[in-house]
CSV table of C-alpha atoms in Angstrom, one decimal:
chain,number,residue,atom,x,y,z
A,22,MET,CA,66.7,108.8,124.9
A,23,GLU,CA,70.8,108.2,124.7
A,24,ARG,CA,72.5,109.1,121.9
A,25,ASN,CA,75.6,107.7,120.9
A,26,SER,CA,78.3,110.2,121.6
A,27,THR,CA,80.4,110.0,118.4
A,28,LYS,CA,81.0,114.0,117.5
A,29,ARG,CA,80.5,114.5,113.6
A,30,LYS,CA,83.0,116.7,112.3
A,31,PRO,CA,83.5,119.3,111.0
A,32,ASN,CA,82.4,120.2,106.5
A,33,PHE,CA,85.3,120.3,104.4
A,34,THR,CA,87.8,124.0,104.1
A,35,GLU,CA,88.1,126.1,101.8
A,36,GLY,CA,91.2,125.5,101.7
A,37,GLU,CA,90.9,121.6,102.0
A,38,ASN,CA,88.4,121.8,98.4
A,39,LEU,CA,91.4,123.4,97.4
A,40,PHE,CA,94.2,121.1,98.3
A,41,LEU,CA,92.6,118.1,97.2
A,42,ILE,CA,91.8,119.7,93.5
A,43,ASP,CA,94.9,120.2,93.2
A,44,GLN,CA,96.1,116.8,94.6
A,45,TYR,CA,94.2,115.4,91.5
A,46,LYS,CA,95.0,117.5,89.2
A,47,HIS,CA,98.3,116.2,88.8
A,48,HIS,CA,97.5,112.0,89.7
A,49,LYS,CA,94.6,112.6,87.7
A,50,ALA,CA,95.8,110.8,84.8
A,51,VAL,CA,95.7,107.8,86.9
A,52,LEU,CA,93.2,108.9,89.0
A,53,SER,CA,89.9,109.6,86.0
A,54,SER,CA,91.3,106.0,83.7
A,55,LYS,CA,88.2,104.5,82.8
A,56,LEU,CA,90.0,100.7,83.2
A,57,ASN,CA,89.3,99.1,86.1
A,58,SER,CA,89.1,96.0,84.9
A,59,SER,CA,92.7,95.8,86.7
A,60,ALA,CA,93.4,94.8,89.5
A,61,MET,CA,96.9,96.7,89.8
A,62,LEU,CA,96.1,100.4,88.4
A,63,ASN,CA,92.0,99.3,91.2
A,64,ASN,CA,95.2,98.7,94.3
A,65,GLU,CA,97.4,102.4,92.5
A,66,LYS,CA,94.9,104.1,92.1
A,67,TYR,CA,93.8,103.4,96.3
A,68,GLN,CA,97.4,104.1,97.2
A,69,ILE,CA,97.1,107.1,95.9
A,70,TRP,CA,94.4,108.8,97.6
A,71,GLN,CA,96.2,107.6,100.6
A,72,GLU,CA,99.1,109.6,99.5
A,73,ILE,CA,96.5,112.3,99.2
A,74,CYS,CA,94.9,111.8,102.4
A,75,SER,CA,98.3,111.4,104.2
A,76,ALA,CA,99.4,114.7,102.6
A,77,LEU,CA,95.6,116.9,103.6
A,78,ASN,CA,95.7,115.5,107.6
A,79,GLU,CA,100.1,116.9,107.3
A,80,ARG,CA,98.4,120.0,107.0
A,81,ASN,CA,95.0,120.2,109.2
A,82,PRO,CA,96.3,117.7,111.4
A,83,HIS,CA,93.6,119.3,114.1
A,84,THR,CA,90.8,117.1,111.8
A,85,ILE,CA,91.8,113.3,110.5
A,86,ARG,CA,90.0,112.3,107.4
A,87,THR,CA,89.5,108.9,106.1
A,88,VAL,CA,90.6,107.5,102.4
A,89,GLU,CA,86.5,107.4,101.9
A,90,GLU,CA,85.9,110.8,103.3
A,91,VAL,CA,88.2,111.5,100.9
A,92,ARG,CA,87.0,109.9,98.3
A,93,LYS,CA,83.6,110.5,99.1
A,94,ARG,CA,84.2,115.0,99.5
A,95,TRP,CA,85.6,114.2,95.2
A,96,LYS,CA,83.2,112.7,94.4
A,97,ASN,CA,80.5,115.7,96.3
A,98,MET,CA,82.9,118.0,94.1
A,99,VAL,CA,82.2,116.5,91.3
A,100,CYS,CA,78.3,116.2,91.3
A,101,ASN,CA,78.2,119.9,92.8
A,102,ALA,CA,80.2,121.9,90.1
A,103,LYS,CA,78.3,118.6,86.6
A,104,LYS,CA,74.9,120.3,88.6
A,105,GLU,CA,76.4,124.2,88.5
A,106,ALA,CA,77.1,124.3,85.0
A,107,LEU,CA,74.6,122.5,83.4
A,108,LEU,CA,71.7,125.0,85.3
A,109,PHE,CA,74.4,128.3,83.8
A,110,LYS,CA,74.1,127.1,81.1
A,111,ARG,CA,70.1,126.2,80.9
A,112,SER,CA,69.5,129.6,82.5
A,113,GLN,CA,71.8,131.6,79.3
A,114,MET,CA,69.7,129.1,77.4
A,115,GLU,CA,66.6,130.7,78.7
A,116,ARG,CA,68.4,133.7,77.8
A,117,GLY,CA,68.6,133.3,74.3
A,118,LYS,CA,72.9,133.4,75.2
A,119,ILE,CA,74.8,130.3,74.4
A,120,SER,CA,78.4,130.9,76.0
A,121,ILE,CA,81.7,129.2,75.1
A,122,PHE,CA,82.4,130.6,79.5
A,123,SER,CA,79.3,127.9,80.4
A,124,ARG,CA,81.7,125.3,81.6
A,125,GLN,CA,83.3,127.9,83.7
A,126,TYR,CA,82.6,126.5,86.5
A,127,SER,CA,83.8,123.6,86.3
A,128,VAL,CA,87.1,124.4,85.1
A,129,LEU,CA,88.8,123.7,87.6
A,130,TYR,CA,87.9,119.6,87.4
A,131,PHE,CA,88.1,119.4,83.7
A,132,GLU,CA,91.1,120.5,82.9
């Protein structure tokens, strides 16, 4: 049985993840906008993701990421942060404690 010889890319490093968070914060006003009716805004969002991807690839030339991979990684990071925040909040509620810091895991995204 022959397998396709394409190699899987390595996982995103912690440095890449932190860089992605920093870049998202810098462009949050446009990237988090819910106005999807504007084609111009969608083009602007895609252009920003291209800039983020280019900057990420300049920092790590050994692993070239595509715009789609970078956007998917961001979506996965947001999803994981929300899950962690929910689990933390549930654990606090089970103990009878409701902490004002229950959102600490998602602080990087929700700032």
